[in-house]
Amino acid sequence: LIIAILCAARALSLVDAVTVPLLVAFDKSRSVFNIQLITALCSVPLLWMVARFGVAATAAGAVIMSLFATFSYSRVCLQTFTGSGDRFLQIVPIALLPPIITYLGAWTFLFAVPEMGNMHAVLFSIAAGTSAWLIAAAVLRRSAMDALHALNA
């Protein structure tokens, strides 16, 4: 459970990997610094407060801080690049659906078969998650190809 929660936080940082360099390239490094500063200053007290509730709560606190940073970077990007909001809404399903489907596919299997041994459950959940990802990728294949062709235009 804890690894899955931390993976969710890490998945959010994939958006940051695109937005932060874009903002820095367009002279918004002050905004990036302010978001990073607020995130760092709020992380310590939040994690200190939730640590008494256990490791899972602490991991969830890390997800909350990652979510805050991602939404903050995205907000600054949408304000900086006016008119990109419509395009952003078209890309969100392409970017988020495969990881969400993979996560749900793996967790559905883990919760559906709790009496299975740990090793078998992990192997089958990996297979279920992989299958779910392949299905999502197949469904979104056309949209992803259109987005790639738009980048080359």
CSV table of C-alpha atoms in Angstrom, one decimal:
chain,number,residue,atom,x,y,z
A,1,LEU,CA,0.0,0.0,0.0
A,2,ILE,CA,2.8,2.4,0.9
A,3,ILE,CA,4.7,1.8,-2.3
A,4,ALA,CA,1.5,2.4,-4.3
A,5,ILE,CA,0.9,5.7,-2.5
A,6,LEU,CA,4.4,6.8,-3.1
A,7,CYS,CA,4.1,5.8,-6.8
A,8,ALA,CA,1.1,8.1,-7.0
A,9,ALA,CA,3.2,11.0,-5.7
A,10,ARG,CA,6.0,10.1,-8.2
A,11,ALA,CA,3.5,10.0,-11.1
A,12,LEU,CA,2.4,13.5,-10.4
A,13,SER,CA,6.0,14.6,-10.7
A,14,LEU,CA,6.0,13.6,-14.3
A,15,VAL,CA,3.8,16.6,-15.1
A,16,ASP,CA,6.3,18.7,-13.2
A,17,ALA,CA,9.1,17.4,-15.4
A,18,VAL,CA,7.5,19.1,-18.3
A,19,THR,CA,6.0,22.3,-16.7
A,20,VAL,CA,9.0,23.4,-14.7
A,21,PRO,CA,11.5,23.6,-17.6
A,22,LEU,CA,8.8,25.2,-19.7
A,23,LEU,CA,8.2,27.9,-17.1
A,24,VAL,CA,12.0,28.5,-16.6
A,25,ALA,CA,12.5,28.8,-20.4
A,26,PHE,CA,9.8,31.5,-20.5
A,27,ASP,CA,11.3,33.5,-17.6
A,28,LYS,CA,8.9,32.3,-14.9
A,29,SER,CA,11.7,31.0,-12.6
A,30,ARG,CA,10.5,33.3,-9.8
A,31,SER,CA,7.1,31.5,-9.8
A,32,VAL,CA,8.8,28.1,-9.9
A,33,PHE,CA,11.0,29.1,-6.9
A,34,ASN,CA,8.0,30.4,-5.0
A,35,ILE,CA,6.1,27.1,-5.5
A,36,GLN,CA,9.1,25.1,-4.5
A,37,LEU,CA,9.7,27.2,-1.4
A,38,ILE,CA,6.0,26.9,-0.3
A,39,THR,CA,6.1,23.2,-1.0
A,40,ALA,CA,9.2,22.7,1.0
A,41,LEU,CA,8.1,24.9,3.9
A,42,CYS,CA,4.7,23.2,4.1
A,43,SER,CA,6.0,19.6,3.7
A,44,VAL,CA,7.8,19.5,6.9
A,45,PRO,CA,5.0,20.5,9.2
A,46,LEU,CA,2.4,18.5,7.3
A,47,LEU,CA,4.6,15.3,7.4
A,48,TRP,CA,5.3,16.0,11.1
A,49,MET,CA,1.6,16.2,11.9
A,50,VAL,CA,0.5,13.1,10.0
A,51,ALA,CA,3.5,10.9,11.0
A,52,ARG,CA,1.8,10.0,14.3
A,53,PHE,CA,-0.9,8.2,12.2
A,54,GLY,CA,1.6,5.9,10.6
A,55,VAL,CA,3.6,5.3,7.5
A,56,ALA,CA,0.6,5.3,5.1
A,57,ALA,CA,-0.6,8.6,6.4
A,58,THR,CA,2.9,10.1,5.9
A,59,ALA,CA,3.0,8.7,2.4
A,60,ALA,CA,-0.4,10.3,1.7
A,61,GLY,CA,1.0,13.6,3.0
A,62,ALA,CA,3.7,13.4,0.4
A,63,VAL,CA,1.0,12.8,-2.3
A,64,ILE,CA,-0.8,15.9,-1.1
A,65,MET,CA,2.3,18.1,-1.3
A,66,SER,CA,3.1,16.6,-4.8
A,67,LEU,CA,-0.5,17.3,-5.8
A,68,PHE,CA,-0.2,20.9,-4.6
A,69,ALA,CA,3.0,21.5,-6.5
A,70,THR,CA,1.6,19.9,-9.7
A,71,PHE,CA,-1.5,22.0,-9.6
A,72,SER,CA,0.4,25.2,-8.9
A,73,TYR,CA,2.8,24.6,-11.8
A,74,SER,CA,-0.1,23.8,-14.1
A,75,ARG,CA,-2.0,26.9,-13.0
A,76,VAL,CA,1.0,29.2,-13.7
A,77,CYS,CA,1.4,27.5,-17.1
A,78,LEU,CA,-2.2,28.0,-18.0
A,79,GLN,CA,-1.9,31.7,-17.0
A,80,THR,CA,1.3,32.2,-18.9
A,81,PHE,CA,0.2,30.5,-22.0
A,82,THR,CA,-3.3,31.9,-22.5
A,83,GLY,CA,-5.4,29.9,-24.9
A,84,SER,CA,-3.7,26.7,-24.0
A,85,GLY,CA,-6.4,25.6,-21.6
A,86,ASP,CA,-8.5,24.0,-24.3
A,87,ARG,CA,-5.6,22.1,-25.7
A,88,PHE,CA,-4.6,21.1,-22.1
A,89,LEU,CA,-8.1,19.5,-21.5
A,90,GLN,CA,-7.6,17.5,-24.7
A,91,ILE,CA,-4.3,16.1,-23.5
A,92,VAL,CA,-5.2,15.3,-19.9
A,93,PRO,CA,-7.0,12.0,-20.8
A,94,ILE,CA,-4.1,10.9,-22.9
A,95,ALA,CA,-1.6,11.6,-20.1
A,96,LEU,CA,-3.6,10.4,-17.1
A,97,LEU,CA,-5.8,7.5,-18.3
A,98,PRO,CA,-3.0,4.9,-18.8
A,99,PRO,CA,-1.5,5.3,-15.3
A,100,ILE,CA,-4.8,5.5,-13.6
A,101,ILE,CA,-6.1,2.4,-15.4
A,102,THR,CA,-2.9,0.6,-14.6
A,103,TYR,CA,-3.1,1.5,-11.0
A,104,LEU,CA,-6.8,0.5,-10.7
A,105,GLY,CA,-6.2,-2.7,-12.6
A,106,ALA,CA,-3.4,-3.8,-10.3
A,107,TRP,CA,-5.3,-2.8,-7.1
A,108,THR,CA,-8.6,-4.3,-8.2
A,109,PHE,CA,-6.8,-7.7,-8.5
A,110,LEU,CA,-5.1,-7.3,-5.2
A,111,PHE,CA,-8.3,-6.5,-3.4
A,112,ALA,CA,-10.3,-9.1,-5.3
A,113,VAL,CA,-8.1,-12.0,-4.3
A,114,PRO,CA,-6.9,-11.3,-0.8
A,115,GLU,CA,-6.5,-15.0,0.2
A,116,MET,CA,-3.8,-15.6,-2.5
A,117,GLY,CA,-0.2,-15.8,-1.4
A,118,ASN,CA,1.9,-12.6,-1.5
A,119,MET,CA,4.1,-13.6,-4.4
A,120,HIS,CA,1.3,-14.9,-6.5
A,121,ALA,CA,-0.8,-11.8,-5.7
A,122,VAL,CA,2.0,-9.5,-6.7
A,123,LEU,CA,2.7,-11.3,-9.9
A,124,PHE,CA,-1.0,-11.4,-10.9
A,125,SER,CA,-1.5,-7.8,-10.0
A,126,ILE,CA,1.5,-6.8,-12.2
A,127,ALA,CA,-0.1,-8.8,-15.0
A,128,ALA,CA,-3.5,-7.2,-14.4
A,129,GLY,CA,-1.9,-3.7,-14.3
A,130,THR,CA,0.1,-4.4,-17.5
A,131,SER,CA,-3.0,-5.7,-19.3
A,132,ALA,CA,-5.0,-2.6,-18.2
A,133,TRP,CA,-2.2,-0.3,-19.4
A,134,LEU,CA,-2.2,-2.1,-22.8
A,135,ILE,CA,-5.9,-1.7,-23.1
A,136,ALA,CA,-5.7,2.0,-22.2
A,137,ALA,CA,-2.9,2.5,-24.6
A,138,ALA,CA,-4.8,0.8,-27.4
A,139,VAL,CA,-7.9,2.9,-26.8
A,140,LEU,CA,-5.8,6.1,-26.7
A,141,ARG,CA,-3.5,5.2,-29.6
A,142,ARG,CA,-5.2,7.4,-32.2
A,143,SER,CA,-5.3,10.4,-29.9
A,144,ALA,CA,-1.7,10.0,-28.9
A,145,MET,CA,-0.6,9.7,-32.6
A,146,ASP,CA,-2.6,12.9,-33.4
A,147,ALA,CA,-0.8,14.7,-30.6
A,148,LEU,CA,2.6,13.5,-31.8
A,149,HIS,CA,1.8,14.6,-35.4
A,150,ALA,CA,0.7,18.0,-34.1
A,151,LEU,CA,4.1,18.5,-32.4
A,152,ASN,CA,5.8,17.9,-35.8
A,153,ALA,CA,3.6,20.4,-37.6
